[in-house]
XYZ file of C-alpha atoms in Angstrom:
787
model
C 32.310 15.024 -22.895
C 32.573 17.647 -20.164
C 30.254 16.890 -17.239
C 29.179 19.142 -14.378
C 27.793 17.624 -11.176
C 25.956 19.833 -8.701
C 26.044 18.164 -5.280
C 28.810 16.097 -3.736
C 26.715 13.561 -1.872
C 27.025 9.810 -2.460
C 24.964 9.888 -5.665
C 26.924 12.694 -7.315
C 30.324 11.348 -6.272
C 29.541 7.798 -7.351
C 28.328 9.009 -10.740
C 31.464 11.099 -11.222
C 33.702 8.129 -10.419
C 31.815 5.773 -12.711
C 31.824 8.009 -15.792
C 35.563 8.583 -15.411
C 36.178 4.874 -14.944
C 34.085 4.050 -18.023
C 35.813 6.688 -20.126
C 32.531 8.453 -20.813
C 33.897 11.884 -19.875
C 37.274 13.524 -20.179
C 36.411 16.191 -17.638
C 34.118 15.881 -14.606
C 33.697 18.669 -12.070
C 31.742 18.309 -8.833
C 30.583 21.320 -6.834
C 29.545 20.861 -3.198
C 28.597 23.825 -1.021
C 29.557 22.012 2.207
C 33.068 21.106 3.308
C 34.455 17.685 2.411
C 34.148 16.422 5.985
C 30.636 17.801 6.577
C 27.853 15.259 6.590
C 24.345 15.111 7.949
C 22.916 11.834 9.163
C 24.602 8.779 10.556
C 24.370 5.341 8.950
C 23.178 4.207 5.531
C 21.714 0.786 4.714
C 22.105 -1.183 1.485
C 20.252 -4.150 0.046
C 22.057 -7.180 -1.368
C 20.745 -6.262 -4.827
C 22.265 -2.773 -4.712
C 25.554 -4.096 -3.360
C 25.710 -6.588 -6.213
C 25.443 -3.725 -8.684
C 28.135 -1.700 -6.874
C 30.461 -4.705 -6.771
C 30.253 -5.286 -10.520
C 30.371 -1.591 -11.444
C 33.449 -0.677 -9.401
C 35.160 -3.439 -7.398
C 37.544 -0.882 -5.831
C 34.672 1.025 -4.210
C 32.875 -2.153 -3.192
C 35.963 -3.684 -1.561
C 36.486 -0.635 0.621
C 32.811 -0.401 1.517
C 32.745 -4.074 2.438
C 35.509 -3.584 4.991
C 33.287 -1.086 6.805
C 29.994 -2.987 6.767
C 28.021 -3.916 9.823
C 26.100 -7.009 8.675
C 23.134 -8.757 10.247
C 19.967 -10.678 9.358
C 17.509 -10.141 12.214
C 14.759 -7.605 12.812
C 13.661 -7.270 16.451
C 10.229 -5.845 17.224
C 10.015 -4.569 20.810
C 6.335 -4.222 21.676
C 4.394 -4.462 24.923
C 7.207 -6.080 26.856
C 7.941 -8.716 24.233
C 10.709 -9.010 21.655
C 9.715 -10.823 18.477
C 12.466 -11.609 16.010
C 12.265 -12.252 12.293
C 15.427 -13.466 10.601
C 16.795 -14.090 7.142
C 16.626 -10.488 5.901
C 20.249 -9.597 5.187
C 21.363 -6.024 5.965
C 24.606 -4.157 5.335
C 25.175 -0.704 6.831
C 28.039 1.732 7.159
C 28.647 5.269 8.306
C 27.649 7.955 5.834
C 30.814 9.932 6.573
C 33.039 6.934 5.832
C 31.123 6.245 2.602
C 31.751 9.821 1.459
C 35.457 9.488 2.241
C 35.697 6.345 0.098
C 33.873 7.967 -2.820
C 35.916 11.164 -2.559
C 39.163 9.190 -2.669
C 38.001 7.207 -5.700
C 37.066 10.419 -7.504
C 40.460 11.965 -6.791
C 42.259 8.838 -8.004
C 40.279 8.987 -11.261
C 40.940 12.661 -11.867
C 37.580 14.147 -10.924
C 37.782 17.850 -10.054
C 36.193 18.098 -6.584
C 35.304 21.597 -5.375
C 34.096 21.516 -1.786
C 32.826 24.501 0.205
C 32.041 26.008 -3.197
C 28.530 26.756 -4.457
C 27.975 25.686 -8.045
C 27.924 28.396 -10.719
C 24.581 29.415 -12.146
C 23.004 26.419 -13.857
C 22.404 28.388 -17.050
C 26.150 29.039 -17.259
C 26.857 25.366 -16.661
C 24.366 24.310 -19.331
C 26.171 26.468 -21.862
C 29.657 25.380 -20.793
C 29.222 21.630 -20.237
C 27.764 18.812 -22.285
C 25.738 17.493 -19.335
C 24.709 18.955 -15.980
C 23.751 16.401 -13.315
C 21.640 17.884 -10.524
C 22.220 15.739 -7.456
C 21.619 18.656 -5.105
C 19.197 16.925 -2.788
C 15.707 17.361 -1.429
C 15.847 21.159 -1.663
C 17.275 21.118 -5.174
C 17.747 24.622 -6.581
C 18.036 23.183 -10.072
C 14.663 21.484 -9.769
C 13.156 24.740 -8.525
C 14.791 26.712 -11.355
C 13.162 24.555 -14.039
C 9.994 23.605 -12.159
C 7.900 24.380 -15.220
C 9.729 21.635 -17.109
C 10.323 19.017 -14.421
C 6.783 19.307 -13.017
C 7.663 18.614 -9.368
C 5.177 17.800 -6.632
C 5.886 17.755 -2.908
C 3.718 15.918 -0.413
C 4.387 16.723 3.234
C 3.405 13.917 5.586
C 1.954 13.760 9.113
C 4.816 12.394 11.225
C 7.694 14.197 12.916
C 11.058 12.497 13.109
C 14.630 13.235 14.164
C 17.927 11.624 13.149
C 20.186 10.823 16.075
C 23.040 8.467 16.782
C 23.898 6.478 19.880
C 26.925 4.651 21.235
C 24.597 1.795 22.131
C 25.591 -0.722 19.474
C 22.504 -2.620 18.377
C 23.025 -6.172 17.160
C 20.082 -6.135 14.722
C 17.537 -3.799 13.171
C 15.350 -2.571 16.014
C 11.785 -1.344 16.135
C 10.989 -0.014 19.610
C 7.285 0.799 19.827
C 6.489 2.700 23.000
C 3.100 3.691 24.378
C 3.429 6.936 26.314
C 0.877 9.191 28.049
C 1.048 11.355 24.915
C 0.499 8.535 22.422
C 2.572 5.937 20.649
C 6.152 6.680 19.536
C 8.684 4.521 17.753
C 12.409 4.135 17.317
C 14.047 2.866 14.139
C 17.526 1.721 15.155
C 20.367 -0.139 13.469
C 24.158 -0.451 13.837
C 26.516 0.965 11.254
C 29.957 0.435 12.758
C 31.637 -1.092 15.788
C 30.801 1.843 18.046
C 27.654 3.543 16.800
C 24.040 2.993 15.786
C 21.491 5.141 14.018
C 18.628 6.141 16.329
C 15.592 7.685 14.584
C 12.683 8.779 16.754
C 9.346 9.216 14.987
C 5.758 9.941 15.976
C 2.502 11.286 14.615
C 2.207 15.073 14.565
C -0.574 15.027 17.196
C 1.515 12.877 19.564
C 4.493 15.194 18.970
C 2.419 18.209 20.018
C 0.901 16.492 23.049
C 4.403 15.604 24.240
C 5.366 19.296 24.082
C 8.046 19.004 21.409
C 6.441 21.828 19.434
C 7.346 24.273 22.203
C 11.035 23.403 21.808
C 11.033 23.303 18.023
C 9.162 26.567 17.467
C 12.201 28.836 17.192
C 14.968 29.687 14.762
C 18.054 27.466 14.930
C 21.577 28.423 13.908
C 23.081 26.461 10.975
C 24.143 23.052 12.300
C 22.502 23.612 15.707
C 20.585 20.698 17.217
C 17.353 20.876 19.226
C 18.910 20.019 22.601
C 15.709 20.440 24.627
C 13.840 17.964 22.438
C 16.804 15.594 22.561
C 16.815 15.728 26.359
C 13.141 14.742 26.394
C 13.827 11.910 23.935
C 16.553 10.641 26.299
C 14.023 10.712 29.142
C 11.249 8.990 27.194
C 13.534 6.222 25.917
C 15.759 5.819 28.976
C 14.786 2.146 29.156
C 16.137 1.624 25.638
C 19.299 3.691 25.969
C 20.384 2.728 29.465
C 23.746 4.409 30.058
C 24.340 5.004 26.347
C 24.650 8.526 25.020
C 22.801 10.132 22.127
C 24.882 11.766 19.402
C 23.656 14.801 17.498
C 24.406 16.139 14.030
C 22.186 19.018 13.007
C 19.472 17.009 14.789
C 16.129 18.782 14.586
C 12.553 17.729 13.982
C 11.669 17.057 10.349
C 8.560 16.164 8.420
C 9.057 13.788 5.526
C 8.437 15.218 2.080
C 7.737 12.851 -0.812
C 9.079 14.405 -4.003
C 7.979 13.323 -7.450
C 8.757 14.834 -10.845
C 6.837 14.410 -14.074
C 10.126 14.591 -15.979
C 13.733 14.135 -14.878
C 15.504 15.911 -17.746
C 15.549 19.320 -19.386
C 17.759 19.443 -22.474
C 21.224 18.675 -21.068
C 20.193 18.908 -17.381
C 19.165 15.726 -15.551
C 17.987 15.074 -11.992
C 19.491 12.342 -9.821
C 18.702 11.018 -6.341
C 16.659 13.126 -3.909
C 16.470 15.947 -6.440
C 14.344 13.630 -8.607
C 12.531 11.548 -5.993
C 12.368 10.688 -2.320
C 11.199 7.547 -0.527
C 10.534 7.227 3.197
C 13.523 6.044 5.219
C 11.535 3.180 6.760
C 12.089 0.980 3.673
C 15.714 1.919 2.969
C 18.005 4.859 2.456
C 17.872 7.646 -0.083
C 21.591 6.986 -0.529
C 20.773 3.559 -1.936
C 18.387 5.024 -4.526
C 20.814 7.795 -5.469
C 23.674 5.366 -6.053
C 21.407 3.156 -8.146
C 20.482 6.237 -10.203
C 24.162 7.058 -10.647
C 24.989 3.566 -11.831
C 22.105 3.551 -14.334
C 22.909 7.032 -15.682
C 26.585 6.216 -16.167
C 25.717 2.958 -17.919
C 23.196 4.648 -20.217
C 25.734 7.299 -21.209
C 28.151 4.505 -22.105
C 25.628 2.349 -23.965
C 23.757 4.931 -26.052
C 24.843 6.988 -29.016
C 24.006 10.584 -28.246
C 23.123 12.421 -25.056
C 19.381 12.630 -25.704
C 19.088 8.868 -26.230
C 21.121 8.210 -23.081
C 18.968 10.454 -20.883
C 15.785 8.970 -22.318
C 17.075 5.467 -21.588
C 18.097 6.476 -18.055
C 14.650 7.759 -17.157
C 12.912 4.804 -18.838
C 15.067 2.391 -16.827
C 14.885 4.071 -13.450
C 11.395 5.551 -13.309
C 9.499 2.211 -12.961
C 11.889 1.141 -10.200
C 11.494 4.438 -8.380
C 7.693 4.467 -8.744
C 7.530 0.956 -7.295
C 9.842 1.943 -4.438
C 7.851 5.097 -3.715
C 4.626 3.110 -3.676
C 6.088 0.727 -1.091
C 7.534 3.634 0.871
C 4.175 5.395 0.847
C 2.493 2.318 2.298
C 5.180 2.100 4.971
C 5.096 5.755 5.997
C 1.280 5.727 6.145
C 1.484 2.650 8.348
C 3.699 4.516 10.796
C 1.476 7.612 10.622
C -1.416 5.407 11.735
C 0.601 3.333 14.195
C -1.799 4.140 17.014
C -4.550 2.062 15.440
C -2.486 -1.136 15.838
C -1.443 -0.951 19.486
C -4.308 -3.219 20.554
C -3.049 -6.045 18.365
C -1.441 -9.114 19.881
C 2.368 -8.788 19.763
C 2.665 -11.655 17.256
C 0.169 -10.090 14.889
C 1.728 -6.679 15.406
C 5.169 -8.039 14.514
C 3.843 -9.629 11.328
C 1.997 -6.411 10.528
C 5.073 -4.207 10.868
C 7.164 -6.625 8.804
C 4.661 -6.619 5.917
C 3.624 -2.949 6.129
C 5.108 -1.921 2.745
C 3.465 -4.870 0.911
C 6.884 -5.795 -0.518
C 7.470 -8.360 2.209
C 4.538 -10.781 2.247
C 3.387 -13.917 4.036
C 5.104 -16.203 1.535
C 8.199 -14.046 1.213
C 8.535 -13.928 4.985
C 7.969 -17.682 5.212
C 10.906 -18.266 2.885
C 13.099 -15.991 4.996
C 11.976 -17.242 8.403
C 9.548 -20.210 8.346
C 9.569 -20.498 12.148
C 8.386 -16.900 12.565
C 5.526 -17.353 10.091
C 4.537 -20.746 11.527
C 4.192 -19.144 14.956
C 2.018 -16.338 13.585
C -0.138 -18.816 11.620
C -0.676 -20.840 14.804
C -1.565 -17.720 16.777
C -4.072 -16.685 14.084
C -5.797 -20.089 14.142
C -6.169 -19.968 17.945
C -7.284 -16.338 17.875
C -9.955 -17.019 15.271
C -11.180 -20.066 17.187
C -11.648 -17.838 20.235
C -13.754 -15.511 18.048
C -15.977 -18.410 16.986
C -14.257 -19.039 13.650
C -12.967 -22.556 13.123
C -11.507 -25.265 15.319
C -8.013 -23.875 15.843
C -6.522 -26.035 13.091
C -3.474 -24.326 11.600
C -3.922 -23.762 7.889
C -3.191 -20.957 5.426
C -5.045 -17.912 6.819
C -7.224 -17.579 3.713
C -8.740 -21.000 4.442
C -9.817 -20.234 7.992
C -13.652 -20.110 8.217
C -15.500 -16.913 9.065
C -18.863 -16.356 10.729
C -21.311 -13.458 10.407
C -24.543 -13.939 12.377
C -25.921 -17.305 11.265
C -23.714 -17.476 8.170
C -20.464 -19.448 8.200
C -18.135 -19.151 5.230
C -15.688 -22.009 4.575
C -12.863 -19.573 3.761
C -12.022 -15.883 3.500
C -12.124 -15.511 -0.312
C -14.992 -13.559 -1.880
C -15.742 -13.254 -5.582
C -16.085 -9.510 -5.944
C -19.275 -8.010 -7.405
C -18.594 -7.500 -11.121
C -21.160 -6.153 -13.558
C -21.647 -8.492 -16.507
C -24.076 -6.373 -18.576
C -25.680 -9.406 -20.229
C -29.218 -9.343 -18.782
C -32.378 -8.519 -20.701
C -35.114 -6.622 -18.878
C -33.210 -7.225 -15.635
C -33.472 -11.027 -15.882
C -30.413 -13.131 -14.993
C -30.039 -16.005 -17.449
C -27.855 -19.021 -18.153
C -24.785 -16.817 -18.361
C -25.254 -15.708 -14.747
C -25.888 -19.296 -13.664
C -22.629 -20.450 -15.225
C -20.669 -17.349 -14.195
C -21.666 -17.413 -10.510
C -22.101 -21.163 -10.257
C -18.662 -21.692 -11.767
C -17.036 -19.359 -9.262
C -18.780 -21.231 -6.438
C -17.464 -24.544 -7.775
C -14.048 -22.861 -7.991
C -13.729 -22.757 -4.218
C -14.534 -19.193 -3.114
C -16.220 -19.000 0.272
C -18.659 -16.296 -0.834
C -19.802 -15.390 -4.316
C -21.300 -11.941 -4.830
C -23.648 -10.953 -7.620
C -23.117 -7.845 -9.671
C -25.029 -4.737 -8.582
C -28.656 -5.865 -8.844
C -30.883 -2.883 -9.500
C -34.039 -2.095 -7.558
C -35.925 -0.587 -10.518
C -35.740 -0.408 -14.281
C -34.714 3.244 -14.089
C -32.154 2.405 -11.417
C -30.051 0.413 -13.880
C -26.636 1.535 -15.082
C -27.119 0.013 -18.540
C -29.839 -1.977 -20.350
C -27.759 -5.094 -19.555
C -27.969 -4.785 -15.761
C -29.822 -7.337 -13.670
C -32.662 -6.460 -11.302
C -34.921 -7.568 -8.484
C -37.967 -5.431 -9.109
C -40.187 -8.324 -10.323
C -41.083 -11.763 -9.041
C -39.895 -13.235 -12.351
C -36.413 -11.877 -11.678
C -36.495 -13.287 -8.145
C -37.357 -16.741 -9.509
C -34.434 -16.542 -11.949
C -32.090 -15.640 -9.115
C -33.457 -18.516 -7.027
C -32.263 -20.886 -9.746
C -28.747 -19.513 -9.311
C -28.722 -19.668 -5.504
C -30.115 -23.221 -5.545
C -27.261 -24.372 -7.772
C -24.673 -22.742 -5.510
C -26.170 -24.299 -2.375
C -26.714 -27.748 -3.857
C -23.438 -28.115 -5.723
C -20.845 -26.307 -3.586
C -19.992 -25.360 -0.006
C -19.961 -21.689 -1.061
C -22.456 -19.081 0.006
C -23.913 -16.417 -2.255
C -24.623 -12.763 -1.590
C -26.593 -10.152 -3.500
C -25.623 -6.519 -3.903
C -28.567 -4.120 -4.283
C -28.165 -0.659 -5.710
C -29.509 2.222 -7.764
C -27.437 3.870 -10.505
C -28.470 7.470 -9.767
C -26.819 10.005 -12.044
C -24.591 7.303 -13.616
C -27.540 5.471 -15.181
C -28.901 5.217 -18.712
C -25.479 4.483 -20.212
C -24.082 2.108 -22.822
C -22.750 -1.365 -22.133
C -19.175 -1.273 -20.843
C -17.595 -2.483 -24.097
C -19.589 0.072 -26.083
C -18.265 3.011 -24.058
C -17.864 3.148 -20.279
C -20.234 5.746 -18.768
C -21.235 7.010 -22.233
C -24.952 7.912 -22.375
C -27.396 5.896 -24.430
C -27.969 7.565 -27.801
C -31.650 8.303 -27.190
C -31.420 9.100 -23.479
C -33.676 6.075 -22.876
C -34.627 6.837 -19.272
C -34.378 9.775 -16.919
C -31.602 9.769 -14.326
C -31.934 11.142 -10.801
C -29.692 12.271 -7.983
C -29.462 14.287 -4.797
C -28.578 17.386 -6.847
C -28.803 18.333 -10.554
C -25.087 17.688 -11.188
C -24.216 15.494 -14.196
C -21.440 12.921 -13.935
C -19.678 14.555 -16.887
C -21.035 17.998 -17.750
C -21.976 18.241 -21.388
C -21.793 14.450 -21.830
C -24.092 12.730 -19.345
C -27.660 13.664 -18.496
C -28.357 16.286 -15.871
C -30.076 14.290 -13.112
C -33.415 15.361 -11.737
C -33.109 16.366 -8.088
C -35.075 13.930 -5.969
C -37.952 15.185 -3.845
C -38.754 13.748 -0.419
C -41.630 11.836 -2.051
C -39.165 10.379 -4.570
C -36.872 9.340 -1.738
C -39.688 7.478 0.008
C -40.535 5.675 -3.217
C -36.929 4.616 -3.833
C -36.579 3.464 -0.236
C -39.571 1.174 -0.713
C -38.043 -0.162 -3.938
C -34.989 -1.227 -1.924
C -37.227 -2.864 0.698
C -39.227 -4.752 -1.947
C -36.000 -5.967 -3.577
C -34.736 -7.040 -0.147
C -37.793 -9.235 0.422
C -37.364 -10.796 -3.023
C -33.680 -11.425 -2.286
C -34.589 -13.248 0.918
C -37.139 -15.407 -0.943
C -34.604 -16.069 -3.701
C -32.287 -17.676 -1.133
C -29.392 -15.271 -0.874
C -27.215 -15.740 2.215
C -25.945 -12.185 2.541
C -27.323 -8.805 1.480
C -25.094 -5.877 0.543
C -26.204 -2.287 0.006
C -24.195 -0.470 -2.660
C -23.229 2.969 -1.338
C -20.086 3.413 -3.425
C -18.755 4.392 -6.853
C -20.896 7.456 -7.399
C -24.195 5.603 -7.728
C -27.297 7.024 -6.072
C -26.591 6.387 -2.393
C -22.898 7.159 -2.799
C -23.753 10.487 -4.399
C -25.784 11.399 -1.316
C -22.756 10.752 0.923
C -20.159 12.716 -1.050
C -20.096 16.524 -0.747
C -18.913 16.639 -4.363
C -22.264 15.352 -5.603
C -24.679 16.389 -2.850
C -25.341 20.140 -2.790
C -28.741 19.938 -1.124
C -29.769 22.474 1.497
C -32.525 20.406 3.156
C -32.251 17.673 5.789
C -30.527 15.384 3.261
C -27.581 17.675 2.485
C -24.904 19.781 4.098
C -23.393 18.139 7.175
C -22.002 14.585 7.071
C -24.904 13.411 9.228
C -27.420 14.928 6.816
C -25.675 13.479 3.754
C -25.794 10.058 5.399
C -29.446 10.383 6.337
C -31.029 8.864 3.221
C -28.532 5.975 2.803
C -29.048 5.112 6.478
C -32.839 5.286 6.114
C -32.595 2.857 3.219
C -30.243 0.541 5.105
C -32.384 0.551 8.257
C -35.525 -0.271 6.294
C -33.733 -3.106 4.479
C -32.342 -4.495 7.731
C -35.880 -4.635 9.149
C -37.077 -6.584 6.080
C -34.083 -8.933 5.906
C -34.075 -12.129 8.046
C -32.429 -11.473 11.403
C -30.069 -14.466 11.156
C -28.648 -13.359 7.798
C -25.901 -10.723 7.699
C -25.855 -7.426 5.863
C -22.907 -5.532 4.459
C -22.490 -2.134 2.886
C -20.058 -1.129 0.143
C -18.630 2.364 0.516
C -16.141 4.551 -1.327
C -13.653 5.319 1.434
C -12.187 8.203 -0.543
C -13.283 10.156 -3.596
C -9.621 10.694 -4.600
C -10.587 14.342 -5.175
C -9.975 17.592 -3.332
C -13.000 18.426 -1.169
C -14.448 14.917 -1.340
C -14.743 12.046 1.123
C -11.382 11.040 2.621
C -10.088 8.237 4.820
C -11.019 10.033 8.036
C -14.580 10.559 6.796
C -14.820 6.884 5.852
C -14.355 5.827 9.469
C -17.356 7.961 10.445
C -19.395 6.539 7.552
C -18.529 2.967 8.567
C -19.432 3.626 12.203
C -22.788 5.038 11.169
C -23.655 1.904 9.174
C -22.373 -0.352 11.963
C -24.676 1.440 14.393
C -27.515 0.825 11.925
C -26.833 -2.926 11.938
C -24.151 -3.545 9.283
C -22.161 -6.676 10.070
C -19.252 -5.932 7.743
C -18.114 -3.076 5.481
C -16.984 -3.702 1.899
C -14.338 -0.990 1.484
C -13.821 0.290 -2.040
C -12.872 3.773 -3.264
C -13.550 6.399 -5.885
C -15.533 6.411 -9.127
C -17.548 9.322 -7.762
C -15.999 12.082 -9.873
C -14.279 11.600 -13.249
C -11.580 14.063 -12.119
C -10.339 11.570 -9.522
C -6.644 10.713 -9.254
C -6.402 7.349 -7.500
C -3.094 6.040 -6.160
C -3.528 2.851 -8.166
C -1.385 -0.175 -7.393
C -1.349 -3.618 -5.829
C -3.816 -3.852 -2.916
C -4.133 -0.070 -3.119
C -7.504 0.103 -1.342
C -6.564 -2.224 1.514
C -5.241 0.579 3.792
C -8.763 2.027 3.921
C -10.236 -1.318 5.006
C -7.388 -1.593 7.499
C -8.124 1.782 9.052
C -11.862 1.190 9.308
C -11.364 -2.246 10.849
C -8.823 -1.118 13.429
C -10.243 2.323 14.186
C -13.995 1.768 13.942
C -13.853 -1.789 15.277
C -16.029 -3.307 12.537
C -15.255 -6.250 10.266
C -14.160 -5.277 6.762
C -13.730 -6.699 3.288
C -10.679 -5.529 1.342
C -10.923 -5.125 -2.425
C -8.814 -3.677 -5.227
C -6.007 -5.378 -7.190
C -5.768 -8.292 -4.771
C -4.730 -11.020 -7.146
C -2.421 -13.472 -5.355
C -3.079 -15.855 -2.499
C 0.050 -14.427 -0.891
C -1.584 -10.994 -0.723
C -4.754 -12.504 0.754
C -2.834 -14.359 3.468
C -0.803 -11.240 4.266
C -3.857 -8.988 4.552
C -5.733 -11.377 6.824
C -2.815 -12.273 9.068
C -1.854 -8.624 9.595
C -5.417 -7.803 10.663
C -6.067 -5.422 7.765
C -9.363 -7.065 6.790
C -11.516 -10.108 7.578
C -12.395 -11.082 4.002
C -10.696 -10.413 0.669
C -12.607 -9.744 -2.537
C -10.885 -11.032 -5.649
C -12.346 -9.868 -8.954
C -10.396 -9.958 -12.180
C -8.224 -12.849 -11.041
C -11.441 -14.893 -10.886
C -12.278 -13.880 -14.454
C -8.853 -15.108 -15.521
C -9.149 -18.296 -13.465
C -12.646 -19.263 -12.223
C -11.002 -21.901 -9.975
C -8.601 -19.405 -8.467
C -9.303 -20.426 -4.859
C -8.902 -24.164 -5.480
C -5.692 -23.546 -7.382
C -4.440 -21.382 -4.511
C -5.062 -24.306 -2.167
C -3.205 -26.696 -4.472
C -0.273 -24.308 -4.800
C 0.008 -24.130 -0.994
C -0.387 -27.870 -0.541
C -3.600 -27.402 1.413
C -6.348 -30.011 1.380
C -9.082 -29.524 3.909
C -12.531 -28.156 4.622
C -11.574 -24.650 3.503
C -11.129 -25.733 -0.123
C -13.317 -28.643 -1.220
C -12.918 -29.823 -4.792
C -16.185 -31.069 -6.340
C -16.104 -34.850 -6.352
C -16.108 -35.147 -10.160
C -12.992 -32.919 -10.231
C -10.992 -34.665 -7.510
C -8.605 -36.201 -10.031
C -7.533 -32.722 -11.081
C -6.857 -31.414 -7.580
C -3.093 -31.528 -8.065
C -1.211 -29.344 -10.526
C -0.471 -31.406 -13.658
C 3.096 -32.096 -14.688
C 4.266 -29.647 -17.319
C 7.384 -31.268 -18.722
C 10.828 -32.145 -17.524
C 11.748 -31.451 -13.906
C 15.135 -31.314 -12.223
C 14.417 -34.150 -9.802
C 14.930 -36.578 -8.364
C 18.638 -35.979 -8.222
C 21.272 -38.624 -7.429
C 22.790 -38.543 -3.992
C 26.378 -37.353 -4.253
C 27.019 -36.422 -0.600
C 28.040 -38.806 2.152
C 26.387 -36.656 4.805
C 23.108 -34.900 4.233
C 23.163 -31.180 4.887
C 19.670 -31.196 6.391
C 16.941 -28.635 5.973
C 18.057 -25.044 5.344
C 17.857 -23.029 8.523
C 16.814 -19.415 9.018
C 19.766 -17.048 9.105
C 19.812 -15.268 12.479
C 23.130 -13.474 12.147
C 23.547 -10.613 14.631
C 26.064 -7.756 14.415
C 29.043 -8.631 16.597
C 31.808 -6.028 16.161
C 35.254 -7.572 16.331
């Protein structure tokens, strides 16, 4: 094979060396428009996993990289005059320029034709002349742009400004310096990469950047390679306490905004994308160099392992895409955390340190405990004392999910909530034995709060014929049977969610066709505007008159009184997922021109009228919550910033806690689905609006629950499908963590099963074969000490 590589960065060079070493290609040519000794940036960081792959793929390269590594284990968080250290992480860094020199030498030794200071020929010419063209030409890839119609690229520009600098202050660990200035909060990401130099990245939100006056310096044309010296002088001034007498080094150092690049496809015939040309991930979770070299290794291996170029490129993308998507998801969470850094500056330094360490959701409470048990134990102890001061618990240290929580006169034994999940098994709105067993079983399973499905306030307010209701006294009596069981047989509390389906009503049961209309129409649907959920499929809703609104408001009040009589401990108003009240809030579904449409305040008017009337009818000592869709996941719809205003409005109306969900308002939505994907919205509302929140959405492990609570992202966690899989999820989580206490009480008849059963042979106990015991493993706190 004859291979052409466009771009002589680490990814392109490493690929060229590997395919020559493997004998995949007889001829490999690399074109790089910059000179061999040009490089932009300073240090690059590698994970142990990546280094393991490099070591096995090419020991020559690894051995020479290893000689250059700065290695350390600690992360220091400098915040509000304190330094909090987490150890056991394991970092290896080196200078980017030295890495390029090593890769260039390896390529020359293997016979790769390196052409520096030479732009690549036209890609169409290369396609015709070479068997494979590898586009590793970076973020601004011309190859990607040339075939944009095939690759399907998207570019998302983010809201922070950052600048790459170096310093001769040699850090001994990874450093986060978080600095509150008169302009707002700024941060430094710093780490050593050789015996004399460290990377020094300054980053801040766009608004802070402008308030500090950096825009005045940056708003001009710069010569190629020129650095923004005026901005750099101000950075020196702002971070003089960090730098001391150390100098800042520049290398084409100007303000940047991070661009996340994604491509629908990575190949076009015999052209394939690699590294930043295919994807980018925010520098706060690792280097683009790491991802590019992993791509190179995978592509070279696939070319060796597969018969035929097409099969090899298909295998390459199938292998790498899931890894990259996962990395980008973590990077997105991390970069959004830094964009919103200002909302965390009121946190206690211990909580802040835990929060920054777990920001990407890849490092979790349990993962961090394994790396540095002392760090996590200190944060757990702080959380217990902090919650005691807020009136929650006695200060006993326990897993965060088992700390109690109080709302008005209601005290929950733990922070786990069974999420509202529609069961679609009722007849004429009546809950039956299924609901008793379903909800009663979850209460016996240890959850602190069990929520009903959406209980409808009228027959025509149902989603499906199988939805439950509270529009009759008979229904209230049936619900009282359920609440009595929960109260008499478990320490759990039970809440009811009241709602009206709006334009999403009169549909089939879920397993018969989600959101599909009933064959005969059955009942009329209503909404703020005559806009069907799916045009041509669902009914066109009748636009509600002011008289209709008054009638529906009274239906909610009547259902509220029945809920109080039925014995529910908490009342939630459903204002999410495109149902009636949600469709008033969203501009996508509310096109009214009267007092109930138009401005955000007008769109909130009817939901707030309903909530206020319910609050007046609900016992004063019992709490109320509201479920909202914090984003519509659609252009022109509700977004995260709007959700803070919505939450504040309900808090002012008397809401004690906000249940933060997202979407399901418009079928054209494009949610960023993934683990705990809705938690950042609960986080923002809690820390910006100052109201308690419930997080919901693919929270399925106790580790995620502990991480969310300890970082201050939410006060309660709703767990849905995991409870369908395991009705005793909370009790099993306690057993898995070795917790026995008031936060997780096993029913007395089940006490014998409170420990996990043995499942076969184990590897212990082992014979003692050492004269001296090694003792407990200790946290690695290695610091970088240049020799």
